[in-house]
PDB file of N, CA and C in Angstrom:
ATOM      1  N   MET Y   1      48.968  81.630 136.538  1.00  0.00           N
ATOM      2  CA  MET Y   1      49.481  81.554 135.258  1.00  0.00           C
ATOM      3  C   MET Y   1      50.242  83.168 135.285  1.00  0.00           C
ATOM      4  N   PHE Y   2      49.553  84.155 135.851  1.00  0.00           N
ATOM      5  CA  PHE Y   2      50.259  85.318 135.540  1.00  0.00           C
ATOM      6  C   PHE Y   2      51.421  85.863 136.238  1.00  0.00           C
ATOM      7  N   PHE Y   3      51.091  85.250 137.600  1.00  0.00           N
ATOM      8  CA  PHE Y   3      52.176  85.205 138.549  1.00  0.00           C
ATOM      9  C   PHE Y   3      53.428  84.323 138.375  1.00  0.00           C
ATOM     10  N   ASN Y   4      53.105  83.472 137.453  1.00  0.00           N
ATOM     11  CA  ASN Y   4      54.343  82.492 137.578  1.00  0.00           C
ATOM     12  C   ASN Y   4      55.352  83.010 136.004  1.00  0.00           C
ATOM     13  N   CYS Y   5      54.935  84.465 135.626  1.00  0.00           N
ATOM     14  CA  CYS Y   5      55.562  84.967 134.421  1.00  0.00           C
ATOM     15  C   CYS Y   5      56.868  85.357 134.850  1.00  0.00           C
ATOM     16  N   HIS Y   6      57.846  85.726 133.727  1.00  0.00           N
ATOM     17  CA  HIS Y   6      59.169  86.165 133.947  1.00  0.00           C
ATOM     18  C   HIS Y   6      58.761  87.797 134.186  1.00  0.00           C
ATOM     19  N   PRO Y   7      59.761  88.245 135.349  1.00  0.00           N
ATOM     20  CA  PRO Y   7      59.505  89.681 135.820  1.00  0.00           C
ATOM     21  C   PRO Y   7      59.248  90.763 134.659  1.00  0.00           C
ATOM     22  N   ALA Y   8      59.792  90.400 133.456  1.00  0.00           N
ATOM     23  CA  ALA Y   8      59.492  91.346 132.122  1.00  0.00           C
ATOM     24  C   ALA Y   8      58.482  91.404 131.879  1.00  0.00           C
ATOM     25  N   ALA Y   9      57.772  89.948 131.566  1.00  0.00           N
ATOM     26  CA  ALA Y   9      56.980  89.889 131.181  1.00  0.00           C
ATOM     27  C   ALA Y   9      55.357  90.764 131.985  1.00  0.00           C
ATOM     28  N   ARG Y  10      55.728  90.421 133.561  1.00  0.00           N
ATOM     29  CA  ARG Y  10      54.387  90.735 134.186  1.00  0.00           C
ATOM     30  C   ARG Y  10      54.555  92.390 134.103  1.00  0.00           C
ATOM     31  N   ARG Y  11      55.647  92.922 134.070  1.00  0.00           N
ATOM     32  CA  ARG Y  11      55.500  94.527 133.621  1.00  0.00           C
ATOM     33  C   ARG Y  11      55.000  94.802 132.332  1.00  0.00           C
ATOM     34  N   ARG Y  12      55.004  94.075 131.604  1.00  0.00           N
ATOM     35  CA  ARG Y  12      54.447  94.557 130.258  1.00  0.00           C
ATOM     36  C   ARG Y  12      52.881  94.138 130.258  1.00  0.00           C
ATOM     37  N   TRP Y  13      52.473  93.204 130.890  1.00  0.00           N
ATOM     38  CA  TRP Y  13      51.169  93.015 130.824  1.00  0.00           C
ATOM     39  C   TRP Y  13      50.759  94.212 131.861  1.00  0.00           C
ATOM     40  N   ARG Y  14      51.159  94.629 132.841  1.00  0.00           N
ATOM     41  CA  ARG Y  14      50.774  95.514 133.912  1.00  0.00           C
ATOM     42  C   ARG Y  14      50.475  96.963 132.672  1.00  0.00           C
ATOM     43  N   TRP Y  15      51.440  97.139 131.935  1.00  0.00           N
ATOM     44  CA  TRP Y  15      51.257  98.614 131.045  1.00  0.00           C
ATOM     45  C   TRP Y  15      50.190  98.306 130.239  1.00  0.00           C
ATOM     46  N   LEU Y  16      50.015  96.884 129.550  1.00  0.00           N
ATOM     47  CA  LEU Y  16      49.275  96.344 128.645  1.00  0.00           C
ATOM     48  C   LEU Y  16      47.841  97.054 129.306  1.00  0.00           C
ATOM     49  N   CYS Y  17      47.495  96.499 130.926  1.00  0.00           N
ATOM     50  CA  CYS Y  17      46.045  96.941 131.205  1.00  0.00           C
ATOM     51  C   CYS Y  17      46.349  98.207 131.729  1.00  0.00           C
ATOM     52  N   LEU Y  18      47.056  98.906 132.242  1.00  0.00           N
ATOM     53  CA  LEU Y  18      47.306 100.371 132.336  1.00  0.00           C
ATOM     54  C   LEU Y  18      46.812 101.221 131.230  1.00  0.00           C
ATOM     55  N   ILE Y  19      47.366 100.702 130.213  1.00  0.00           N
ATOM     56  CA  ILE Y  19      46.982 101.931 128.996  1.00  0.00           C
ATOM     57  C   ILE Y  19      45.585 102.149 128.807  1.00  0.00           C
ATOM     58  N   PRO Y  20      45.190 101.280 128.467  1.00  0.00           N
ATOM     59  CA  PRO Y  20      43.596 101.608 128.504  1.00  0.00           C
ATOM     60  C   PRO Y  20      43.017 102.785 129.399  1.00  0.00           C
ATOM     61  N   LEU Y  21      43.306 102.076 130.766  1.00  0.00           N
ATOM     62  CA  LEU Y  21      42.825 102.958 131.766  1.00  0.00           C
ATOM     63  C   LEU Y  21      43.302 104.633 131.694  1.00  0.00           C
ATOM     64  N   LEU Y  22      44.314 104.575 131.465  1.00  0.00           N
ATOM     65  CA  LEU Y  22      45.246 105.705 131.346  1.00  0.00           C
ATOM     66  C   LEU Y  22      44.543 106.853 129.921  1.00  0.00           C
ATOM     67  N   THR Y  23      44.191 106.098 128.798  1.00  0.00           N
ATOM     68  CA  THR Y  23      43.690 106.829 127.891  1.00  0.00           C
ATOM     69  C   THR Y  23      42.348 107.382 128.180  1.00  0.00           C
ATOM     70  N   ALA Y  24      41.824 106.722 128.725  1.00  0.00           N
ATOM     71  CA  ALA Y  24      39.825 106.811 129.144  1.00  0.00           C
ATOM     72  C   ALA Y  24      40.025 107.935 130.191  1.00  0.00           C
ATOM     73  N   CYS Y  25      41.054 108.223 130.762  1.00  0.00           N
ATOM     74  CA  CYS Y  25      41.263 109.434 131.776  1.00  0.00           C
ATOM     75  C   CYS Y  25      41.725 110.836 130.989  1.00  0.00           C
ATOM     76  N   SER Y  26      42.008 110.838 129.655  1.00  0.00           N
ATOM     77  CA  SER Y  26      42.149 112.098 129.178  1.00  0.00           C
ATOM     78  C   SER Y  26      41.208 112.796 129.090  1.00  0.00           C
ATOM     79  N   THR Y  27      41.587 114.184 128.647  1.00  0.00           N
ATOM     80  CA  THR Y  27      40.559 115.070 128.666  1.00  0.00           C
ATOM     81  C   THR Y  27      40.551 115.657 126.791  1.00  0.00           C
ATOM     82  N   THR Y  28      39.135 115.997 126.565  1.00  0.00           N
ATOM     83  CA  THR Y  28      39.076 116.507 125.187  1.00  0.00           C
ATOM     84  C   THR Y  28      39.650 117.756 124.942  1.00  0.00           C
ATOM     85  N   GLY Y  29      39.583 118.761 125.990  1.00  0.00           N
ATOM     86  CA  GLY Y  29      40.149 120.027 125.759  1.00  0.00           C
ATOM     87  C   GLY Y  29      39.634 120.999 126.990  1.00  0.00           C
ATOM     88  N   ARG Y  30      39.542 122.065 127.049  1.00  0.00           N
ATOM     89  CA  ARG Y  30      39.172 123.465 128.135  1.00  0.00           C
ATOM     90  C   ARG Y  30      37.801 123.278 128.368  1.00  0.00           C
ATOM     91  N   VAL Y  31      37.257 123.237 129.337  1.00  0.00           N
ATOM     92  CA  VAL Y  31      35.879 123.689 129.566  1.00  0.00           C
ATOM     93  C   VAL Y  31      35.800 125.274 129.487  1.00  0.00           C
ATOM     94  N   THR Y  32      34.800 125.492 128.396  1.00  0.00           N
ATOM     95  CA  THR Y  32      34.575 127.096 127.767  1.00  0.00           C
ATOM     96  C   THR Y  32      33.309 127.686 128.779  1.00  0.00           C
ATOM     97  N   GLU Y  33      32.501 126.490 129.126  1.00  0.00           N
ATOM     98  CA  GLU Y  33      31.440 127.153 129.922  1.00  0.00           C
ATOM     99  C   GLU Y  33      30.932 126.375 131.036  1.00  0.00           C
ATOM    100  N   ALA Y  34      30.702 127.199 132.697  1.00  0.00           N
ATOM    101  CA  ALA Y  34      30.630 126.092 133.662  1.00  0.00           C
ATOM    102  C   ALA Y  34      29.192 126.416 133.716  1.00  0.00           C
ATOM    103  N   THR Y  35      28.415 125.207 134.048  1.00  0.00           N
ATOM    104  CA  THR Y  35      26.897 125.517 134.192  1.00  0.00           C
ATOM    105  C   THR Y  35      26.909 125.509 135.958  1.00  0.00           C
ATOM    106  N   THR Y  36      25.697 126.391 136.317  1.00  0.00           N
ATOM    107  CA  THR Y  36      25.750 126.392 137.941  1.00  0.00           C
ATOM    108  C   THR Y  36      24.322 125.615 138.068  1.00  0.00           C
ATOM    109  N   GLY Y  37      23.843 125.348 137.112  1.00  0.00           N
ATOM    110  CA  GLY Y  37      22.330 124.463 137.572  1.00  0.00           C
ATOM    111  C   GLY Y  37      21.305 125.679 137.477  1.00  0.00           C
ATOM    112  N   CYS Y  38      21.489 126.859 137.517  1.00  0.00           N
ATOM    113  CA  CYS Y  38      20.352 128.117 137.188  1.00  0.00           C
ATOM    114  C   CYS Y  38      19.913 128.124 135.984  1.00  0.00           C
ATOM    115  N   ALA Y  39      20.648 127.304 134.741  1.00  0.00           N
ATOM    116  CA  ALA Y  39      19.770 127.542 133.706  1.00  0.00           C
ATOM    117  C   ALA Y  39      18.764 126.266 133.478  1.00  0.00           C
ATOM    118  N   TRP Y  40      18.727 125.264 134.311  1.00  0.00           N
ATOM    119  CA  TRP Y  40      17.946 123.997 133.648  1.00  0.00           C
ATOM    120  C   TRP Y  40      17.041 123.888 135.176  1.00  0.00           C
ATOM    121  N   THR Y  41      17.261 124.653 136.058  1.00  0.00           N
ATOM    122  CA  THR Y  41      16.142 124.620 137.299  1.00  0.00           C
ATOM    123  C   THR Y  41      15.414 125.620 137.445  1.00  0.00           C
ATOM    124  N   ARG Y  42      14.038 125.503 137.756  1.00  0.00           N
ATOM    125  CA  ARG Y  42      13.293 126.681 138.040  1.00  0.00           C
ATOM    126  C   ARG Y  42      12.634 126.679 139.557  1.00  0.00           C
ATOM    127  N   PRO Y  43      12.122 127.442 140.034  1.00  0.00           N
ATOM    128  CA  PRO Y  43      11.366 127.235 141.317  1.00  0.00           C
ATOM    129  C   PRO Y  43      10.230 126.615 141.455  1.00  0.00           C
ATOM    130  N   ILE Y  44       9.994 125.725 142.246  1.00  0.00           N
ATOM    131  CA  ILE Y  44       8.657 124.805 142.488  1.00  0.00           C
ATOM    132  C   ILE Y  44       7.465 125.529 142.971  1.00  0.00           C
ATOM    133  N   ARG Y  45       6.685 125.863 142.082  1.00  0.00           N
ATOM    134  CA  ARG Y  45       5.263 126.524 142.589  1.00  0.00           C
ATOM    135  C   ARG Y  45       4.132 125.134 143.126  1.00  0.00           C
ATOM    136  N   VAL Y  46       3.391 125.680 144.118  1.00  0.00           N
ATOM    137  CA  VAL Y  46       2.743 124.969 144.479  1.00  0.00           C
ATOM    138  C   VAL Y  46       1.419 125.700 144.470  1.00  0.00           C
ATOM    139  N   SER Y  47       0.107 124.766 143.836  1.00  0.00           N
ATOM    140  CA  SER Y  47      -1.058 125.126 143.984  1.00  0.00           C
ATOM    141  C   SER Y  47      -2.082 124.815 145.027  1.00  0.00           C
ATOM    142  N   ARG Y  48      -3.361 125.737 144.908  1.00  0.00           N
ATOM    143  CA  ARG Y  48      -4.043 125.617 146.349  1.00  0.00           C
ATOM    144  C   ARG Y  48      -4.347 123.814 146.430  1.00  0.00           C
ATOM    145  N   GLN Y  49      -4.356 123.505 144.946  1.00  0.00           N
ATOM    146  CA  GLN Y  49      -4.809 121.991 144.999  1.00  0.00           C
ATOM    147  C   GLN Y  49      -3.943 121.008 145.633  1.00  0.00           C
ATOM    148  N   ASP Y  50      -2.695 121.161 145.656  1.00  0.00           N
ATOM    149  CA  ASP Y  50      -1.584 120.469 145.956  1.00  0.00           C
ATOM    150  C   ASP Y  50      -1.698 119.987 147.471  1.00  0.00           C
ATOM    151  N   GLN Y  51      -1.452 118.689 147.695  1.00  0.00           N
ATOM    152  CA  GLN Y  51      -1.785 118.327 149.260  1.00  0.00           C
ATOM    153  C   GLN Y  51      -0.264 117.924 149.667  1.00  0.00           C
ATOM    154  N   LEU Y  52       0.644 118.488 150.230  1.00  0.00           N
ATOM    155  CA  LEU Y  52       1.993 118.073 150.638  1.00  0.00           C
ATOM    156  C   LEU Y  52       1.876 117.704 151.824  1.00  0.00           C
ATOM    157  N   THR Y  53       2.785 116.667 152.331  1.00  0.00           N
ATOM    158  CA  THR Y  53       3.137 116.763 153.760  1.00  0.00           C
ATOM    159  C   THR Y  53       4.252 117.406 153.931  1.00  0.00           C
ATOM    160  N   ASP Y  54       4.535 117.400 155.498  1.00  0.00           N
ATOM    161  CA  ASP Y  54       5.439 118.309 155.631  1.00  0.00           C
ATOM    162  C   ASP Y  54       6.821 118.330 155.519  1.00  0.00           C
ATOM    163  N   LEU Y  55       6.980 116.967 155.310  1.00  0.00           N
ATOM    164  CA  LEU Y  55       8.702 116.839 154.494  1.00  0.00           C
ATOM    165  C   LEU Y  55       8.367 117.349 153.417  1.00  0.00           C
ATOM    166  N   THR Y  56       7.530 117.008 152.391  1.00  0.00           N
ATOM    167  CA  THR Y  56       7.525 117.869 150.822  1.00  0.00           C
ATOM    168  C   THR Y  56       7.698 119.292 150.626  1.00  0.00           C
ATOM    169  N   ALA Y  57       6.802 119.739 151.724  1.00  0.00           N
ATOM    170  CA  ALA Y  57       6.732 121.004 151.990  1.00  0.00           C
ATOM    171  C   ALA Y  57       8.156 121.927 152.452  1.00  0.00           C
ATOM    172  N   ARG Y  58       8.769 121.082 153.248  1.00  0.00           N
ATOM    173  CA  ARG Y  58      10.119 121.726 153.539  1.00  0.00           C
ATOM    174  C   ARG Y  58      11.287 121.724 152.656  1.00  0.00           C
ATOM    175  N   GLN Y  59      11.055 120.277 151.938  1.00  0.00           N
ATOM    176  CA  GLN Y  59      11.928 120.058 150.771  1.00  0.00           C
ATOM    177  C   GLN Y  59      11.722 121.285 149.650  1.00  0.00           C
ATOM    178  N   ILE Y  60      10.488 121.180 149.188  1.00  0.00           N
ATOM    179  CA  ILE Y  60      10.476 122.580 148.381  1.00  0.00           C
ATOM    180  C   ILE Y  60      10.914 124.088 148.660  1.00  0.00           C
ATOM    181  N   LEU Y  61      10.562 124.172 150.031  1.00  0.00           N
ATOM    182  CA  LEU Y  61      10.892 125.535 150.656  1.00  0.00           C
ATOM    183  C   LEU Y  61      12.704 125.811 150.634  1.00  0.00           C
ATOM    184  N   ALA Y  62      13.299 124.441 150.850  1.00  0.00           N
ATOM    185  CA  ALA Y  62      14.888 124.396 150.531  1.00  0.00           C
ATOM    186  C   ALA Y  62      15.042 124.382 149.399  1.00  0.00           C
ATOM    187  N   HIS Y  63      14.451 123.959 148.399  1.00  0.00           N
ATOM    188  CA  HIS Y  63      15.148 124.164 147.013  1.00  0.00           C
ATOM    189  C   HIS Y  63      14.323 125.695 146.421  1.00  0.00           C
ATOM    190  N   ASN Y  64      13.845 125.975 146.684  1.00  0.00           N
ATOM    191  CA  ASN Y  64      13.406 127.415 146.315  1.00  0.00           C
ATOM    192  C   ASN Y  64      14.580 128.888 147.067  1.00  0.00           C
ATOM    193  N   GLU Y  65      14.422 128.415 148.499  1.00  0.00           N
ATOM    194  CA  GLU Y  65      15.390 129.229 149.310  1.00  0.00           C
ATOM    195  C   GLU Y  65      16.755 129.220 148.336  1.00  0.00           C
ATOM    196  N   ALA Y  66      17.024 127.778 148.244  1.00  0.00           N
ATOM    197  CA  ALA Y  66      18.595 127.820 147.430  1.00  0.00           C
ATOM    198  C   ALA Y  66      18.868 128.577 146.136  1.00  0.00           C
ATOM    199  N   GLY Y  67      17.504 128.644 145.450  1.00  0.00           N
ATOM    200  CA  GLY Y  67      17.505 129.041 144.276  1.00  0.00           C
ATOM    201  C   GLY Y  67      17.355 130.527 144.118  1.00  0.00           C
ATOM    202  N   ARG Y  68      16.905 130.990 145.371  1.00  0.00           N
ATOM    203  CA  ARG Y  68      16.991 132.643 145.722  1.00  0.00           C
ATOM    204  C   ARG Y  68      18.067 132.935 146.124  1.00  0.00           C
ATOM    205  N   ARG Y  69      18.904 132.458 146.829  1.00  0.00           N
ATOM    206  CA  ARG Y  69      20.001 132.735 147.192  1.00  0.00           C
ATOM    207  C   ARG Y  69      21.147 132.498 146.104  1.00  0.00           C
ATOM    208  N   LEU Y  70      21.275 131.113 145.232  1.00  0.00           N
ATOM    209  CA  LEU Y  70      22.142 130.826 144.064  1.00  0.00           C
ATOM    210  C   LEU Y  70      21.814 131.620 142.888  1.00  0.00           C
ATOM    211  N   CYS Y  71      20.592 131.471 142.414  1.00  0.00           N
ATOM    212  CA  CYS Y  71      20.677 131.773 141.230  1.00  0.00           C
ATOM    213  C   CYS Y  71      19.856 133.493 140.735  1.00  0.00           C
ATOM    214  N   GLY Y  72      19.373 134.110 142.086  1.00  0.00           N
ATOM    215  CA  GLY Y  72      18.776 135.029 142.423  1.00  0.00           C
ATOM    216  C   GLY Y  72      17.227 135.087 141.903  1.00  0.00           C
ATOM    217  N   TRP Y  73      16.539 133.710 142.318  1.00  0.00           N
ATOM    218  CA  TRP Y  73      15.093 133.690 142.062  1.00  0.00           C
ATOM    219  C   TRP Y  73      14.401 134.661 142.687  1.00  0.00           C
ATOM    220  N   GLN Y  74      13.390 135.491 142.196  1.00  0.00           N
ATOM    221  CA  GLN Y  74      12.623 136.536 142.897  1.00  0.00           C
ATOM    222  C   GLN Y  74      11.254 135.893 143.077  1.00  0.00           C
ATOM    223  N   PRO Y  75      10.500 136.011 144.158  1.00  0.00           N
ATOM    224  CA  PRO Y  75       9.168 135.865 144.316  1.00  0.00           C
ATOM    225  C   PRO Y  75       8.137 136.332 143.201  1.00  0.00           C
ATOM    226  N   ASN Y  76       7.399 135.199 142.686  1.00  0.00           N
ATOM    227  CA  ASN Y  76       6.704 135.733 141.591  1.00  0.00           C
ATOM    228  C   ASN Y  76       5.104 135.691 141.814  1.00  0.00           C
ATOM    229  N   GLN Y  77       3.894 135.543 140.831  1.00  0.00           N
ATOM    230  CA  GLN Y  77       2.613 135.228 141.268  1.00  0.00           C
ATOM    231  C   GLN Y  77       2.378 133.838 141.271  1.00  0.00           C
ATOM    232  N   PRO Y  78       1.067 133.963 141.690  1.00  0.00           N
ATOM    233  CA  PRO Y  78       0.829 132.630 142.176  1.00  0.00           C
ATOM    234  C   PRO Y  78       1.037 131.441 140.857  1.00  0.00           C
ATOM    235  N   ALA Y  79       1.093 129.969 141.242  1.00  0.00           N
ATOM    236  CA  ALA Y  79       1.228 129.296 140.118  1.00  0.00           C
ATOM    237  C   ALA Y  79       0.147 129.138 139.295  1.00  0.00           C
ATOM    238  N   ASN Y  80      -0.928 129.260 139.853  1.00  0.00           N
ATOM    239  CA  ASN Y  80      -2.445 129.169 138.916  1.00  0.00           C
ATOM    240  C   ASN Y  80      -3.097 130.594 139.003  1.00  0.00           C
ATOM    241  N   PRO Y  81      -2.836 131.526 138.301  1.00  0.00           N
ATOM    242  CA  PRO Y  81      -3.567 132.765 138.662  1.00  0.00           C
ATOM    243  C   PRO Y  81      -4.799 133.005 138.017  1.00  0.00           C
ATOM    244  N   PRO Y  82      -5.706 133.498 138.540  1.00  0.00           N
ATOM    245  CA  PRO Y  82      -7.339 133.520 138.334  1.00  0.00           C
ATOM    246  C   PRO Y  82      -7.504 133.902 136.629  1.00  0.00           C
ATOM    247  N   HIS Y  83      -8.221 132.865 136.302  1.00  0.00           N
ATOM    248  CA  HIS Y  83      -8.435 133.189 134.540  1.00  0.00           C
ATOM    249  C   HIS Y  83      -9.674 133.947 134.814  1.00  0.00           C
ATOM    250  N   PRO Y  84      -9.550 134.880 133.622  1.00  0.00           N
ATOM    251  CA  PRO Y  84     -10.531 136.285 133.497  1.00  0.00           C
ATOM    252  C   PRO Y  84     -11.950 135.875 132.860  1.00  0.00           C
TER     253      PRO Y  84
END
């Protein structure tokens, strides 16, 4: 049906289908603040009670090292300090 149309009608249909796609890609303005991820992520702390696989321990280490490098995370006290 569509392919048997007159060429002008076909062009019109193409534009009618293309316009919603183009308007969906429009922006709403300039970005005022870029987030690096440091505002919503924290180091992963492991307690003595945690039982980790080697893979999980490596992933936690990689996460914390990336945070140290990119966000300036510093070594901190243990996750579960002794209670007085």
